[in-house]
């Protein structure tokens, strides 16, 4: 398998939108920016008209002006929209050399989707073997491997967390059962005495409820 990123040829209108979509105005909140561009962004995404990193996320840009009357230039800020979980991503890590490390962190920790990972395990093994043997030096394949490994980190972390929560829930259930046994099953009682004791507790409970309702 040969993995390559497709870069669509955009017409004039598409290129204008492509440049304007990341722009967030000075008085615009990130949520407002996301709502404003979402429909157009998803339309471009679904039609395969996004290229490069914008296939998986979009980084917000703000205009920076050096002097009064300057036309300004766009600067990436630490706000993004992830297409895998359709959420805003905030970070103070930022971008370096064109690679947005805070998106890597998001994908490996907090992202609830997996659309950013577009290869299978079989493809991952194939690309890794090709890379180790020197049969390829493809940047696109290296990026695909990196995204798959980020997804694996996220999946492993989520499984561990689910197991930890499961153990805590089971511990709570065990404690609850012990408390119930201690309340309703005092030591040394026969089955008949336990039944009478249980009925007495419920009678007391009902009387307390009636008193509270008066």
PDB file of N, CA, C and O in Angstrom, residues 88-129:
ATOM      1  N   UNK A  88     -13.865  22.332  20.338  1.00  0.00           N
ATOM      2  CA  UNK A  88     -12.785  23.309  20.395  1.00  0.00           C
ATOM      3  C   UNK A  88     -11.659  22.766  21.262  1.00  0.00           C
ATOM      4  O   UNK A  88     -11.903  22.120  22.282  1.00  0.00           O
ATOM      5  N   UNK A  89     -10.443  23.042  20.850  1.00  0.00           N
ATOM      6  CA  UNK A  89      -9.266  22.593  21.595  1.00  0.00           C
ATOM      7  C   UNK A  89      -8.451  23.827  21.966  1.00  0.00           C
ATOM      8  O   UNK A  89      -8.142  24.651  21.100  1.00  0.00           O
ATOM      9  N   UNK A  90      -8.136  23.946  23.250  1.00  0.00           N
ATOM     10  CA  UNK A  90      -7.333  25.069  23.734  1.00  0.00           C
ATOM     11  C   UNK A  90      -6.013  24.530  24.280  1.00  0.00           C
ATOM     12  O   UNK A  90      -5.967  23.450  24.857  1.00  0.00           O
ATOM     13  N   UNK A  91      -4.965  25.317  24.123  1.00  0.00           N
ATOM     14  CA  UNK A  91      -3.679  24.880  24.649  1.00  0.00           C
ATOM     15  C   UNK A  91      -2.731  26.057  24.761  1.00  0.00           C
ATOM     16  O   UNK A  91      -2.900  27.083  24.103  1.00  0.00           O
ATOM     17  N   UNK A  92      -1.720  25.885  25.616  1.00  0.00           N
ATOM     18  CA  UNK A  92      -0.656  26.888  25.714  1.00  0.00           C
ATOM     19  C   UNK A  92       0.659  26.345  25.159  1.00  0.00           C
ATOM     20  O   UNK A  92       1.709  26.935  25.350  1.00  0.00           O
ATOM     21  N   UNK A  93       0.581  25.189  24.492  1.00  0.00           N
ATOM     22  CA  UNK A  93       1.798  24.599  23.912  1.00  0.00           C
ATOM     23  C   UNK A  93       2.159  25.297  22.610  1.00  0.00           C
ATOM     24  O   UNK A  93       3.296  25.676  22.379  1.00  0.00           O
ATOM     25  N   UNK A  94       1.158  25.456  21.741  1.00  0.00           N
ATOM     26  CA  UNK A  94       1.381  26.178  20.495  1.00  0.00           C
ATOM     27  C   UNK A  94       1.979  25.331  19.390  1.00  0.00           C
ATOM     28  O   UNK A  94       2.143  24.123  19.511  1.00  0.00           O
ATOM     29  N   UNK A  95       2.300  26.001  18.282  1.00  0.00           N
ATOM     30  CA  UNK A  95       2.844  25.333  17.103  1.00  0.00           C
ATOM     31  C   UNK A  95       4.336  25.634  16.969  1.00  0.00           C
ATOM     32  O   UNK A  95       4.798  26.705  17.325  1.00  0.00           O
ATOM     33  N   UNK A  96       5.052  24.678  16.467  1.00  0.00           N
ATOM     34  CA  UNK A  96       6.479  24.854  16.236  1.00  0.00           C
ATOM     35  C   UNK A  96       6.834  24.232  14.899  1.00  0.00           C
ATOM     36  O   UNK A  96       6.533  23.069  14.648  1.00  0.00           O
ATOM     37  N   UNK A  97       7.457  25.026  14.049  1.00  0.00           N
ATOM     38  CA  UNK A  97       7.862  24.572  12.718  1.00  0.00           C
ATOM     39  C   UNK A  97       6.682  24.016  11.918  1.00  0.00           C
ATOM     40  O   UNK A  97       6.816  23.056  11.165  1.00  0.00           O
ATOM     41  N   UNK A  98       5.516  24.620  12.120  1.00  0.00           N
ATOM     42  CA  UNK A  98       4.349  24.217  11.348  1.00  0.00           C
ATOM     43  C   UNK A  98       3.634  22.991  11.878  1.00  0.00           C
ATOM     44  O   UNK A  98       2.628  22.578  11.327  1.00  0.00           O
ATOM     45  N   UNK A  99       4.150  22.354  12.933  1.00  0.00           N
ATOM     46  CA  UNK A  99       3.511  21.165  13.507  1.00  0.00           C
ATOM     47  C   UNK A  99       2.838  21.564  14.811  1.00  0.00           C
ATOM     48  O   UNK A  99       3.483  22.081  15.711  1.00  0.00           O
ATOM     49  N   UNK A 100       1.554  21.325  14.907  1.00  0.00           N
ATOM     50  CA  UNK A 100       0.799  21.744  16.088  1.00  0.00           C
ATOM     51  C   UNK A 100       0.847  20.644  17.137  1.00  0.00           C
ATOM     52  O   UNK A 100       0.088  19.679  17.088  1.00  0.00           O
ATOM     53  N   UNK A 101       1.748  20.805  18.083  1.00  0.00           N
ATOM     54  CA  UNK A 101       1.949  19.775  19.092  1.00  0.00           C
ATOM     55  C   UNK A 101       0.757  19.661  20.033  1.00  0.00           C
ATOM     56  O   UNK A 101       0.524  18.599  20.606  1.00  0.00           O
ATOM     57  N   UNK A 102       0.012  20.747  20.216  1.00  0.00           N
ATOM     58  CA  UNK A 102      -1.113  20.635  21.135  1.00  0.00           C
ATOM     59  C   UNK A 102      -2.221  19.775  20.551  1.00  0.00           C
ATOM     60  O   UNK A 102      -3.016  19.191  21.289  1.00  0.00           O
ATOM     61  N   UNK A 103      -2.282  19.632  19.230  1.00  0.00           N
ATOM     62  CA  UNK A 103      -3.244  18.696  18.645  1.00  0.00           C
ATOM     63  C   UNK A 103      -2.787  17.257  18.881  1.00  0.00           C
ATOM     64  O   UNK A 103      -3.604  16.368  19.102  1.00  0.00           O
ATOM     65  N   UNK A 104      -1.481  17.031  18.840  1.00  0.00           N
ATOM     66  CA  UNK A 104      -0.966  15.701  19.183  1.00  0.00           C
ATOM     67  C   UNK A 104      -1.363  15.328  20.608  1.00  0.00           C
ATOM     68  O   UNK A 104      -1.779  14.194  20.880  1.00  0.00           O
ATOM     69  N   UNK A 105      -1.220  16.278  21.511  1.00  0.00           N
ATOM     70  CA  UNK A 105      -1.578  16.017  22.903  1.00  0.00           C
ATOM     71  C   UNK A 105      -3.073  15.750  23.037  1.00  0.00           C
ATOM     72  O   UNK A 105      -3.493  14.851  23.776  1.00  0.00           O
ATOM     73  N   UNK A 106      -3.877  16.515  22.313  1.00  0.00           N
ATOM     74  CA  UNK A 106      -5.327  16.321  22.351  1.00  0.00           C
ATOM     75  C   UNK A 106      -5.696  14.935  21.835  1.00  0.00           C
ATOM     76  O   UNK A 106      -6.501  14.225  22.446  1.00  0.00           O
ATOM     77  N   UNK A 107      -5.113  14.535  20.711  1.00  0.00           N
ATOM     78  CA  UNK A 107      -5.430  13.232  20.126  1.00  0.00           C
ATOM     79  C   UNK A 107      -4.986  12.074  21.016  1.00  0.00           C
ATOM     80  O   UNK A 107      -5.608  11.023  21.023  1.00  0.00           O
ATOM     81  N   UNK A 108      -3.916  12.256  21.750  1.00  0.00           N
ATOM     82  CA  UNK A 108      -3.399  11.155  22.572  1.00  0.00           C
ATOM     83  C   UNK A 108      -4.014  11.113  23.969  1.00  0.00           C
ATOM     84  O   UNK A 108      -3.775  10.163  24.712  1.00  0.00           O
ATOM     85  N   UNK A 109      -4.809  12.127  24.316  1.00  0.00           N
ATOM     86  CA  UNK A 109      -5.352  12.169  25.681  1.00  0.00           C
ATOM     87  C   UNK A 109      -6.859  12.391  25.734  1.00  0.00           C
ATOM     88  O   UNK A 109      -7.581  11.602  26.347  1.00  0.00           O
ATOM     89  N   UNK A 110      -7.357  13.444  25.100  1.00  0.00           N
ATOM     90  CA  UNK A 110      -8.736  13.872  25.342  1.00  0.00           C
ATOM     91  C   UNK A 110      -9.713  13.620  24.207  1.00  0.00           C
ATOM     92  O   UNK A 110     -10.925  13.703  24.415  1.00  0.00           O
ATOM     93  N   UNK A 111      -9.227  13.360  23.010  1.00  0.00           N
ATOM     94  CA  UNK A 111     -10.128  13.226  21.863  1.00  0.00           C
ATOM     95  C   UNK A 111     -10.991  11.975  22.010  1.00  0.00           C
ATOM     96  O   UNK A 111     -10.489  10.889  22.325  1.00  0.00           O
ATOM     97  N   UNK A 112     -12.293  12.134  21.776  1.00  0.00           N
ATOM     98  CA  UNK A 112     -13.222  11.014  21.908  1.00  0.00           C
ATOM     99  C   UNK A 112     -13.518  10.340  20.569  1.00  0.00           C
ATOM    100  O   UNK A 112     -14.284   9.383  20.517  1.00  0.00           O
ATOM    101  N   UNK A 113     -12.938  10.843  19.500  1.00  0.00           N
ATOM    102  CA  UNK A 113     -13.133  10.241  18.184  1.00  0.00           C
ATOM    103  C   UNK A 113     -11.853   9.605  17.678  1.00  0.00           C
ATOM    104  O   UNK A 113     -10.836   9.573  18.362  1.00  0.00           O
ATOM    105  N   UNK A 114     -11.902   9.100  16.452  1.00  0.00           N
ATOM    106  CA  UNK A 114     -10.697   8.495  15.872  1.00  0.00           C
ATOM    107  C   UNK A 114     -10.564   8.782  14.379  1.00  0.00           C
ATOM    108  O   UNK A 114      -9.827   8.093  13.679  1.00  0.00           O
ATOM    109  N   UNK A 115     -11.280   9.800  13.905  1.00  0.00           N
ATOM    110  CA  UNK A 115     -11.241  10.101  12.473  1.00  0.00           C
ATOM    111  C   UNK A 115      -9.862  10.578  12.021  1.00  0.00           C
ATOM    112  O   UNK A 115      -9.518  10.461  10.843  1.00  0.00           O
ATOM    113  N   UNK A 116      -9.074  11.120  12.946  1.00  0.00           N
ATOM    114  CA  UNK A 116      -7.732  11.590  12.580  1.00  0.00           C
ATOM    115  C   UNK A 116      -6.807  10.430  12.235  1.00  0.00           C
ATOM    116  O   UNK A 116      -5.785  10.610  11.578  1.00  0.00           O
ATOM    117  N   UNK A 117      -7.151   9.230  12.699  1.00  0.00           N
ATOM    118  CA  UNK A 117      -6.354   8.032  12.410  1.00  0.00           C
ATOM    119  C   UNK A 117      -7.012   7.311  11.237  1.00  0.00           C
ATOM    120  O   UNK A 117      -8.055   6.682  11.397  1.00  0.00           O
ATOM    121  N   UNK A 118      -6.414   7.397  10.064  1.00  0.00           N
ATOM    122  CA  UNK A 118      -7.069   6.900   8.854  1.00  0.00           C
ATOM    123  C   UNK A 118      -6.378   5.678   8.252  1.00  0.00           C
ATOM    124  O   UNK A 118      -6.499   5.425   7.052  1.00  0.00           O
ATOM    125  N   UNK A 119      -5.646   4.923   9.066  1.00  0.00           N
ATOM    126  CA  UNK A 119      -5.061   3.679   8.581  1.00  0.00           C
ATOM    127  C   UNK A 119      -5.423   2.550   9.548  1.00  0.00           C
ATOM    128  O   UNK A 119      -5.747   2.794  10.708  1.00  0.00           O
ATOM    129  N   UNK A 120      -5.361   1.331   9.052  1.00  0.00           N
ATOM    130  CA  UNK A 120      -5.667   0.164   9.875  1.00  0.00           C
ATOM    131  C   UNK A 120      -4.396  -0.340  10.556  1.00  0.00           C
ATOM    132  O   UNK A 120      -3.283   0.117  10.262  1.00  0.00           O
ATOM    133  N   UNK A 121      -4.573  -1.302  11.451  1.00  0.00           N
ATOM    134  CA  UNK A 121      -3.420  -1.897  12.127  1.00  0.00           C
ATOM    135  C   UNK A 121      -2.500  -2.582  11.123  1.00  0.00           C
ATOM    136  O   UNK A 121      -1.269  -2.506  11.234  1.00  0.00           O
ATOM    137  N   UNK A 122      -3.094  -3.240  10.120  1.00  0.00           N
ATOM    138  CA  UNK A 122      -2.282  -3.902   9.088  1.00  0.00           C
ATOM    139  C   UNK A 122      -1.439  -2.878   8.325  1.00  0.00           C
ATOM    140  O   UNK A 122      -0.254  -3.112   8.062  1.00  0.00           O
ATOM    141  N   UNK A 123      -2.056  -1.744   7.982  1.00  0.00           N
ATOM    142  CA  UNK A 123      -1.306  -0.687   7.292  1.00  0.00           C
ATOM    143  C   UNK A 123      -0.192  -0.147   8.185  1.00  0.00           C
ATOM    144  O   UNK A 123       0.920   0.127   7.716  1.00  0.00           O
ATOM    145  N   UNK A 124      -0.504   0.010   9.462  1.00  0.00           N
ATOM    146  CA  UNK A 124       0.488   0.529  10.412  1.00  0.00           C
ATOM    147  C   UNK A 124       1.719  -0.375  10.461  1.00  0.00           C
ATOM    148  O   UNK A 124       2.860   0.107  10.391  1.00  0.00           O
ATOM    149  N   UNK A 125       1.499  -1.687  10.574  1.00  0.00           N
ATOM    150  CA  UNK A 125       2.617  -2.636  10.613  1.00  0.00           C
ATOM    151  C   UNK A 125       3.401  -2.596   9.301  1.00  0.00           C
ATOM    152  O   UNK A 125       4.646  -2.621   9.288  1.00  0.00           O
ATOM    153  N   UNK A 126       2.679  -2.505   8.191  1.00  0.00           N
ATOM    154  CA  UNK A 126       3.342  -2.458   6.882  1.00  0.00           C
ATOM    155  C   UNK A 126       4.225  -1.216   6.759  1.00  0.00           C
ATOM    156  O   UNK A 126       5.379  -1.301   6.324  1.00  0.00           O
ATOM    157  N   UNK A 127       3.688  -0.066   7.156  1.00  0.00           N
ATOM    158  CA  UNK A 127       4.461   1.174   7.062  1.00  0.00           C
ATOM    159  C   UNK A 127       5.669   1.147   7.997  1.00  0.00           C
ATOM    160  O   UNK A 127       6.754   1.613   7.640  1.00  0.00           O
ATOM    161  N   UNK A 128       5.486   0.599   9.191  1.00  0.00           N
ATOM    162  CA  UNK A 128       6.593   0.517  10.146  1.00  0.00           C
ATOM    163  C   UNK A 128       7.713  -0.371   9.605  1.00  0.00           C
ATOM    164  O   UNK A 128       8.901  -0.027   9.718  1.00  0.00           O
ATOM    165  N   UNK A 129       7.339  -1.495   9.020  1.00  0.00           N
ATOM    166  CA  UNK A 129       8.345  -2.405   8.469  1.00  0.00           C
ATOM    167  C   UNK A 129       9.078  -1.768   7.287  1.00  0.00           C
ATOM    168  O   UNK A 129      10.298  -1.915   7.147  1.00  0.00           O
TER     169      UNK A 129
END
